[in-house]
Amino acid sequence: MSLHANPLAPTPGVLDDLEAIRILDRSGMLDLTEAFPQQCRDAAAIASSFVSQLPPAAKPTQVVITGLGGSAIGGDLTASLAAASADVPIVVNRDYDLPGFVGPQTLVIASSYSGNTEETLSAYRHAREAGCRIVCVTSGGELARMAEADGAPVCRIPRGRPPRASTGYLLIPTLAVVASCVALDADSGPEALGAAIELLTDCSRRWGRHVPLADNPAKQIALALHGRIPIFYGTQGYRGVLAVRWKGQFNENAKSHAFANVLPEQNHNEILGWDQARTQAQNWSVVFLRDPLELTATPRIAKRVEVLRTVIGNKADQHEVWAEGTTLMQRLLSLMYLGDFASVYAAFLNGVDPTAIAGIDLLKSELARMEG
Ligand code: F6R
């Protein structure tokens, strides 16, 4: 990562102050983040036992993964991992309704950590009416109740965590269900998880709370972005999904605004927004989410980044973060994991509890009180 001095940064001491972190992090988001590799190990065991018990089924003609927020990202990641090899379309749906094409040959994976998200419950009912094959990934709630009453398989994941801190539990069973009926490459299917979890374990040691700011890139990126509006640019493919994940994590954990876009699309519209940005962008920071293979495998994408960086010039702060590892699974998970850590450290710099989500809770409770 390239780091510039940030005049808006507070005293960064909080990032290395374990007692201050303990007080701010009342519900243990950093514990959950540090323990993510272990969560992935547990999730792999849950997923393989679940998939081994699925009744035999015909190959679907499409897969639709439906969910919202932290429960949709597992779908996005699955679709990215499968993009190169899947022989049927994999669509992620974030709405009350499913696309019109769904029918008896569609596999619908309903993903809701709580099992009570109304859009997902509505999409589940839509799938049931359309005669789809349905599989649920949830910790319980109304989704598990309905599915069990309907005889649809439910992969039960442990309850009691924020959904966005349960990405292993949400992604890995979803991926395993998809891999049971859709072709996936060896470096992106469930068999790639072991090596990826080893890398994540090493990342957790390098990015965890005990590694001081001077040696910790996750703390450094949080500090570089403090007091600024981050714009996350994914440089292609899975980095586009991760730009949205980094944005969501900065929104939910750090309670900070953030924006995201992906190349090459950005080069066809948003690039022009930088014309007027000279004054607007004083408090913006651009973070490019990059993959080491870009330089050799997709040099035209690397060139696009180079040109875009010149267009942005000194109008905004610019940084680059890079995926680690060799397999697609390693690169995708390591780059996601860096953003998860950085967003939690950003919360501490903002003096907020990363777990609290008052605005989302208010919205859900107001909608639950509404009739119809
Ligand atoms: C909260 C979070 C949210 C939820 C979303 C849907 O940590 O990440 O984005 O994931 O509100 O709720 P669930 O996941 O329970 O279906």
Short mmCIF file of C-alpha atoms in Angstrom, two decimals, residues 1 33 51 125 238 289 343 358:
data_model
loop_
_atom_site.label_atom_id
_atom_site.label_comp_id
_atom_site.label_asym_id
_atom_site.label_seq_id
_atom_site.Cartn_x
_atom_site.Cartn_y
_atom_site.Cartn_z
CA MET A 1 0.00 0.00 0.00
CA THR A 33 -12.40 -10.55 12.49
CA VAL A 51 -24.00 -31.10 0.97
CA ARG A 125 -42.13 -17.37 -1.22
CA TYR A 238 -13.93 -10.07 -8.21
CA LEU A 289 -8.20 -2.91 -5.15
CA SER A 343 -12.91 -1.01 8.47
CA ALA A 358 -28.72 1.58 14.85
#
